[in-house]
Coordinates of C-alpha atoms in Angstrom, one line a residue:
M1 CA 114.7 96.7 57.8
L2 CA 114.0 100.4 57.2
K3 CA 110.4 101.0 58.4
K4 CA 110.1 104.7 59.0
K5 CA 110.9 107.3 56.4
P6 CA 112.5 110.4 58.0
K7 CA 112.1 113.9 56.7
Y8 CA 115.8 114.0 55.9
L9 CA 118.6 111.4 55.5
D10 CA 121.6 111.6 57.8
S11 CA 125.0 112.4 56.3
Q12 CA 126.5 108.9 56.8
F13 CA 123.8 107.3 54.8
L14 CA 124.0 109.8 51.9
I15 CA 127.8 109.5 51.7
R16 CA 127.3 105.8 51.3
V17 CA 124.8 106.4 48.5
I18 CA 127.3 108.7 46.7
K19 CA 129.9 106.0 47.0
N20 CA 127.5 103.3 45.7
E21 CA 127.8 101.3 49.0
V22 CA 124.0 100.8 49.7
S23 CA 122.0 97.6 49.6
P24 CA 119.0 97.2 47.2
E25 CA 116.6 97.9 50.1
E26 CA 118.5 101.1 51.0
H27 CA 118.5 102.1 47.4
E28 CA 114.7 101.8 47.2
F29 CA 114.5 103.7 50.5
F30 CA 116.6 106.5 49.1
L31 CA 114.6 106.8 45.9
S32 CA 111.4 107.0 48.0
W33 CA 113.0 109.9 50.0
L34 CA 114.1 111.6 46.8
S35 CA 110.6 111.5 45.3
E36 CA 108.7 112.8 48.4
S37 CA 109.4 116.5 47.9
D38 CA 110.7 119.1 45.3
K39 CA 113.2 120.3 47.9
N40 CA 114.9 116.8 48.0
K41 CA 115.1 116.8 44.2
E42 CA 116.5 120.3 44.0
E43 CA 119.2 119.6 46.6
F44 CA 120.0 116.3 44.8
G45 CA 120.4 118.2 41.5
D46 CA 122.6 120.9 43.0
L47 CA 125.0 118.3 44.5
V48 CA 125.1 116.2 41.3
H49 CA 126.1 119.4 39.5
L50 CA 128.8 120.2 42.1
W51 CA 130.2 116.7 41.9
D52 CA 130.4 116.8 38.1
L53 CA 132.1 120.2 38.1
A54 CA 134.7 119.0 40.7
D55 CA 135.3 115.8 38.7
N56 CA 135.8 117.5 35.3
S57 CA 137.5 120.8 36.2
Q58 CA 141.2 121.3 35.4
I59 CA 141.7 124.6 37.4
S60 CA 144.8 124.3 39.5
E61 CA 144.3 127.2 41.9
I62 CA 141.6 126.6 44.5
P63 CA 141.1 127.8 48.1
N64 CA 143.7 126.3 50.5
P65 CA 142.1 123.2 51.9
T66 CA 144.2 123.3 55.1
E67 CA 143.1 126.8 55.9
Q68 CA 139.5 125.8 55.2
W69 CA 139.8 122.7 57.4
D70 CA 141.2 124.8 60.3
N71 CA 138.2 127.2 59.9
I72 CA 135.7 124.4 59.9
Q73 CA 137.3 122.6 62.9
A74 CA 136.9 125.8 64.9
A75 CA 133.3 126.2 63.8
L76 CA 132.6 122.5 64.7
N77 CA 133.6 123.2 68.3
K78 CA 130.8 125.8 68.5
T79 CA 127.9 124.8 66.3
P80 CA 126.6 121.4 65.0
I81 CA 126.4 121.2 61.2
S82 CA 124.1 119.1 59.1
I83 CA 124.5 118.7 55.3
K84 CA 122.6 116.4 53.0
H85 CA 124.3 114.7 50.0
K86 CA 122.8 112.9 47.0
P87 CA 124.1 110.2 44.6
Q88 CA 125.5 110.8 41.1
Q89 CA 125.0 107.3 39.8
I90 CA 123.9 103.9 41.0
E91 CA 125.0 100.9 39.0
T92 CA 124.2 97.2 38.8
S93 CA 126.2 94.6 36.9
V94 CA 125.2 91.4 35.1
N95 CA 127.5 88.5 34.7
S96 CA 126.9 85.6 32.4
P97 CA 125.2 83.2 32.5
Q98 CA 123.4 84.4 35.6
I99 CA 122.7 88.0 36.7
N100 CA 124.4 88.9 39.9
Y101 CA 123.8 92.4 41.4
K102 CA 127.1 93.4 43.0
Y103 CA 127.4 96.0 45.7
S104 CA 130.7 97.0 47.2
S105 CA 131.2 96.7 51.0
P106 CA 131.1 99.9 53.1
I107 CA 134.3 101.9 53.4
K108 CA 136.1 102.0 56.7
T109 CA 137.1 105.4 58.1
D110 CA 138.4 106.8 61.3
F111 CA 136.5 110.1 60.8
S112 CA 133.3 110.7 62.7
W113 CA 130.3 111.6 60.6
L114 CA 130.8 115.2 61.6
Y115 CA 134.2 115.4 60.1
Q116 CA 133.0 113.6 57.0
V117 CA 130.5 116.4 56.7
A118 CA 133.3 118.9 57.2
A119 CA 135.3 117.3 54.4
M120 CA 132.3 117.7 52.1
I121 CA 132.1 121.4 53.0
I122 CA 135.7 121.9 51.9
I123 CA 134.9 120.2 48.6
M124 CA 131.9 122.4 48.0
I125 CA 133.9 125.5 48.9
G126 CA 136.4 124.5 46.2
V127 CA 133.7 123.7 43.7
F128 CA 132.0 127.0 44.3
F129 CA 135.3 128.7 43.4
L130 CA 135.5 126.6 40.3
I131 CA 132.1 127.6 39.2
K132 CA 133.0 131.3 39.6
Q133 CA 136.2 130.8 37.7
N134 CA 134.7 128.9 34.8
N135 CA 131.4 130.7 34.6
P136 CA 131.7 134.4 35.5
V137 CA 128.3 136.1 35.3
L138 CA 128.4 139.7 34.1
P139 CA 126.1 142.2 35.8
N140 CA 123.8 142.5 32.8
Q141 CA 124.1 138.9 31.7
P142 CA 120.8 137.0 31.6
R143 CA 120.5 134.3 34.3
Q144 CA 119.4 131.7 31.8
A145 CA 122.4 132.4 29.5
A146 CA 124.7 131.9 32.5
E147 CA 123.0 128.7 33.5
Q148 CA 123.4 127.4 29.9
Q149 CA 127.2 127.9 30.3
L150 CA 127.1 125.5 33.3
I151 CA 125.4 122.7 31.5
I152 CA 127.8 119.8 31.0
N153 CA 126.7 116.7 29.1
H154 CA 127.8 113.3 30.3
E155 CA 127.6 109.8 28.9
L156 CA 126.5 106.7 30.8
T157 CA 127.1 103.5 28.9
T158 CA 126.5 99.8 29.5
Q159 CA 128.3 96.8 28.0
K160 CA 126.7 93.6 27.0
G161 CA 125.7 91.8 30.2
E162 CA 125.4 95.0 32.2
R163 CA 122.7 97.3 33.4
K164 CA 122.7 100.6 35.2
T165 CA 120.3 102.8 37.1
L166 CA 120.8 106.6 37.2
P167 CA 118.8 109.3 39.0
L168 CA 118.9 112.5 37.0
S169 CA 119.1 116.0 38.6
D170 CA 115.3 116.5 38.6
G171 CA 114.6 113.2 40.3
T172 CA 113.8 111.3 37.2
I173 CA 115.1 107.8 37.3
V174 CA 116.6 106.1 34.1
Y175 CA 117.1 102.4 33.9
L176 CA 119.6 101.6 31.2
N177 CA 119.5 98.2 29.5
S178 CA 122.6 96.3 28.3
D179 CA 124.6 97.6 25.4
S180 CA 123.2 101.1 25.6
K181 CA 124.2 104.7 26.0
L182 CA 122.5 107.7 27.7
V183 CA 123.7 111.3 27.1
Y184 CA 122.4 113.6 29.9
P185 CA 123.3 117.0 31.5
A186 CA 124.7 117.1 35.0
I187 CA 121.9 119.5 35.8
F188 CA 118.9 120.5 33.5
A189 CA 118.4 123.9 32.1
E190 CA 115.9 126.2 33.7
S191 CA 113.4 125.9 30.8
S192 CA 114.0 122.3 29.4
R193 CA 115.0 118.7 30.2
E194 CA 116.6 116.9 27.4
V195 CA 118.5 113.5 27.1
E196 CA 119.5 111.2 24.3
V197 CA 119.4 107.4 24.1
E198 CA 121.1 104.7 22.0
G199 CA 120.0 101.2 22.8
E200 CA 117.2 100.8 25.4
A201 CA 116.2 102.7 28.5
Y202 CA 113.1 102.9 30.8
F203 CA 112.2 106.4 32.1
S204 CA 110.3 107.2 35.3
V205 CA 109.9 110.9 34.8
I206 CA 109.2 113.4 37.6
P207 CA 106.2 115.7 36.6
D208 CA 107.1 119.3 35.8
K209 CA 104.6 121.1 33.6
S210 CA 106.9 124.1 33.2
R211 CA 109.7 121.9 31.7
A212 CA 108.8 119.1 29.3
F213 CA 111.1 116.1 29.4
K214 CA 112.5 115.2 25.9
V215 CA 114.2 112.0 24.9
K216 CA 115.9 111.9 21.6
S217 CA 116.5 108.5 20.1
G218 CA 117.8 108.4 16.5
N219 CA 115.4 110.7 14.6
V220 CA 112.6 110.3 17.1
V221 CA 111.9 112.7 19.9
T222 CA 109.5 111.7 22.8
I223 CA 108.0 114.5 24.9
V224 CA 106.4 114.1 28.3
T225 CA 105.7 116.1 31.4
G226 CA 105.6 113.2 33.8
T227 CA 105.1 109.6 33.1
E228 CA 106.8 106.2 32.6
F229 CA 107.8 104.8 29.2
N230 CA 110.4 102.6 27.5
V231 CA 112.5 103.6 24.4
K232 CA 114.3 101.1 22.3
N233 CA 116.6 102.2 19.5
R234 CA 118.4 99.3 17.8
N235 CA 119.3 98.5 14.2
G236 CA 117.7 101.7 12.8
R237 CA 114.4 101.0 14.4
V238 CA 112.9 102.9 17.3
N239 CA 110.1 101.6 19.6
V240 CA 108.3 103.7 22.2
V241 CA 106.1 101.9 24.8
V242 CA 104.1 103.8 27.4
A243 CA 103.8 102.2 30.8
K244 CA 102.0 105.0 32.6
G245 CA 100.4 108.3 31.5
S246 CA 100.9 109.5 28.0
V247 CA 103.6 110.8 25.6
T248 CA 104.0 112.5 22.3
T249 CA 106.4 111.4 19.7
Y250 CA 107.6 113.2 16.5
S251 CA 110.4 113.1 14.0
N252 CA 111.9 115.4 11.4
G253 CA 109.7 115.7 8.3
F254 CA 106.5 115.0 10.3
V255 CA 104.5 118.0 11.0
E256 CA 102.3 116.6 13.8
G257 CA 103.3 114.6 16.8
I258 CA 101.6 111.2 17.6
N259 CA 100.1 110.8 21.0
L260 CA 100.5 107.5 22.9
K261 CA 98.6 106.3 26.0
K262 CA 99.3 103.7 28.6
G263 CA 99.7 100.2 27.0
E264 CA 100.4 101.6 23.5
M265 CA 103.5 101.3 21.3
I266 CA 104.7 103.0 18.2
T267 CA 107.5 102.0 15.9
F268 CA 109.6 104.3 13.6
S269 CA 112.1 103.5 10.8
E270 CA 113.7 105.8 8.2
K271 CA 112.2 103.7 5.4
R272 CA 108.6 103.4 6.6
G273 CA 108.2 106.3 9.1
F274 CA 105.8 105.9 12.0
S275 CA 103.5 103.0 12.4
S276 CA 100.1 103.5 13.9
P277 CA 99.8 103.3 17.7
T278 CA 99.0 99.7 18.7
K279 CA 97.9 98.1 22.0
V280 CA 100.6 95.8 23.3
N281 CA 101.2 93.4 26.2
L282 CA 103.5 95.4 28.6
D283 CA 104.7 92.2 30.2
Y284 CA 106.6 91.4 27.0
F285 CA 108.0 94.8 26.1
L286 CA 109.0 95.7 29.7
A287 CA 110.2 92.2 30.8
W288 CA 113.8 93.3 31.0
R289 CA 113.0 95.7 33.7
W290 CA 112.0 92.8 35.9
D291 CA 115.0 90.6 35.0
K292 CA 113.1 88.6 32.4
L293 CA 113.4 87.8 28.7
A294 CA 110.0 87.7 26.9
F295 CA 109.4 86.9 23.3
A296 CA 106.1 86.9 21.2
R297 CA 106.6 85.2 17.8
T298 CA 110.1 86.6 17.7
S299 CA 112.5 85.3 15.1
L300 CA 115.2 83.1 16.4
N301 CA 117.8 85.5 15.1
D302 CA 116.4 88.3 17.3
V303 CA 116.0 85.9 20.3
M304 CA 119.6 85.0 20.2
A305 CA 120.7 88.6 19.7
E306 CA 118.9 89.4 23.0
V307 CA 120.6 86.4 24.6
E308 CA 124.0 87.5 23.4
R309 CA 123.3 91.1 24.7
C310 CA 121.9 90.0 28.1
Y311 CA 124.5 87.4 29.0
N312 CA 127.5 88.7 27.1
L313 CA 127.9 85.4 25.3
P314 CA 128.9 85.0 21.6
V315 CA 126.2 83.2 19.6
V316 CA 127.1 81.3 16.4
F317 CA 124.6 80.1 13.8
Q318 CA 125.9 77.2 11.8
N319 CA 122.8 77.0 9.7
D320 CA 121.3 80.4 8.6
S321 CA 118.0 78.8 7.5
I322 CA 116.9 78.5 11.2
R323 CA 117.3 82.2 11.9
T324 CA 113.7 82.9 10.7
K325 CA 112.0 80.3 13.0
R326 CA 109.6 82.0 15.5
F327 CA 109.6 81.6 19.2
T328 CA 107.3 82.6 22.1
G329 CA 108.0 82.5 25.8
T330 CA 109.0 84.3 29.0
F331 CA 111.9 83.4 31.2
K332 CA 113.9 84.7 34.2
T333 CA 117.3 85.9 33.2
D334 CA 118.9 83.5 35.7
S335 CA 117.6 80.5 33.7
L336 CA 119.7 80.5 30.5
S337 CA 120.1 76.8 30.4
Q338 CA 116.3 76.4 30.7
L339 CA 115.7 78.9 27.9
L340 CA 118.1 77.2 25.6
S341 CA 116.6 73.8 26.3
I342 CA 113.1 75.0 25.6
I343 CA 114.2 76.7 22.3
S344 CA 115.9 73.5 21.3
L345 CA 112.8 71.4 21.9
T346 CA 110.2 73.8 20.6
L347 CA 112.0 74.7 17.3
D348 CA 113.8 71.4 16.8
V349 CA 117.1 73.1 16.8
K350 CA 120.4 71.6 18.2
I351 CA 122.0 74.0 20.7
N352 CA 125.4 73.5 22.3
Y353 CA 126.4 75.7 25.3
D354 CA 129.7 75.2 27.0
G355 CA 129.6 78.1 29.4
H356 CA 131.4 80.4 27.0
K357 CA 129.6 80.3 23.7
V358 CA 126.3 79.2 22.2
I359 CA 126.2 77.3 18.9
L360 CA 123.0 76.6 17.0
N361 CA 122.6 74.0 14.2

């Protein structure tokens, strides 16, 4: 068990984080380290950006790695080197009918940690060259304009039965629910932080008063400086629920934004616009974050849509008249059979589940 939190993380550990080879406990430990200082977040953002550039660049001419390796080996014989690395993405997977979080086993290597670090230096030298090649800065060119050239948007998607966790370059953590998509930059601009969501995501935003954090979801934009909230954008309807702090939401055609505080929710649709902010039970609306399914007088149609999304199971209604029945309850996501049994008894609905498909009659 990790009891003490050092001022920095050693290179071996951070390389494992980059390669998604850490346990849930180590993952939490890393996130704690990430949030403890602005320096950690800045270094994390820098390396995320470098990794993304290295992964996406098509330039063929880069510094000779053999020559760079020889130079570094010579330097290693004289001076110890310490470099810190950060993760690009941490994923979890969900398999029906139960959720199983899968983590790959540690890689095996004959290199010492010092030579792993040296290999990373070579990568960064090459990437530095790529940045210069792709983004030349003229003497009189504004810095911000040059930084804008470096912004590369990426997409993180989840399938049905899958969830992912992604630390952004500023240290903000995004939890992406099943059947969703997040569009985000490898590194945020100097004056703004903007992402886009389809489906559902929970944001734990690092405070930064100089750069508001904006989440676009359909025609709704949510603005915060540092807080935690959930955005759900499905079937032309957007829900925003605040777990901590406050947020402001607005949409095209609406002059003033609407402020939401902790425990409040707002709903938007193209036909009706914004609802009034209402107090809600966070346990229901944020249940998915804690591996639960929660329903409060939810139509059976919507309940089974969530089951289909969570477990990646096809659901078939053989009688459409039962779709409007209402159901209330909270269940752990590893208890699908229990959920189906209680729905059947409560709503007087016959449900057949063979491990591959759910049929209601």
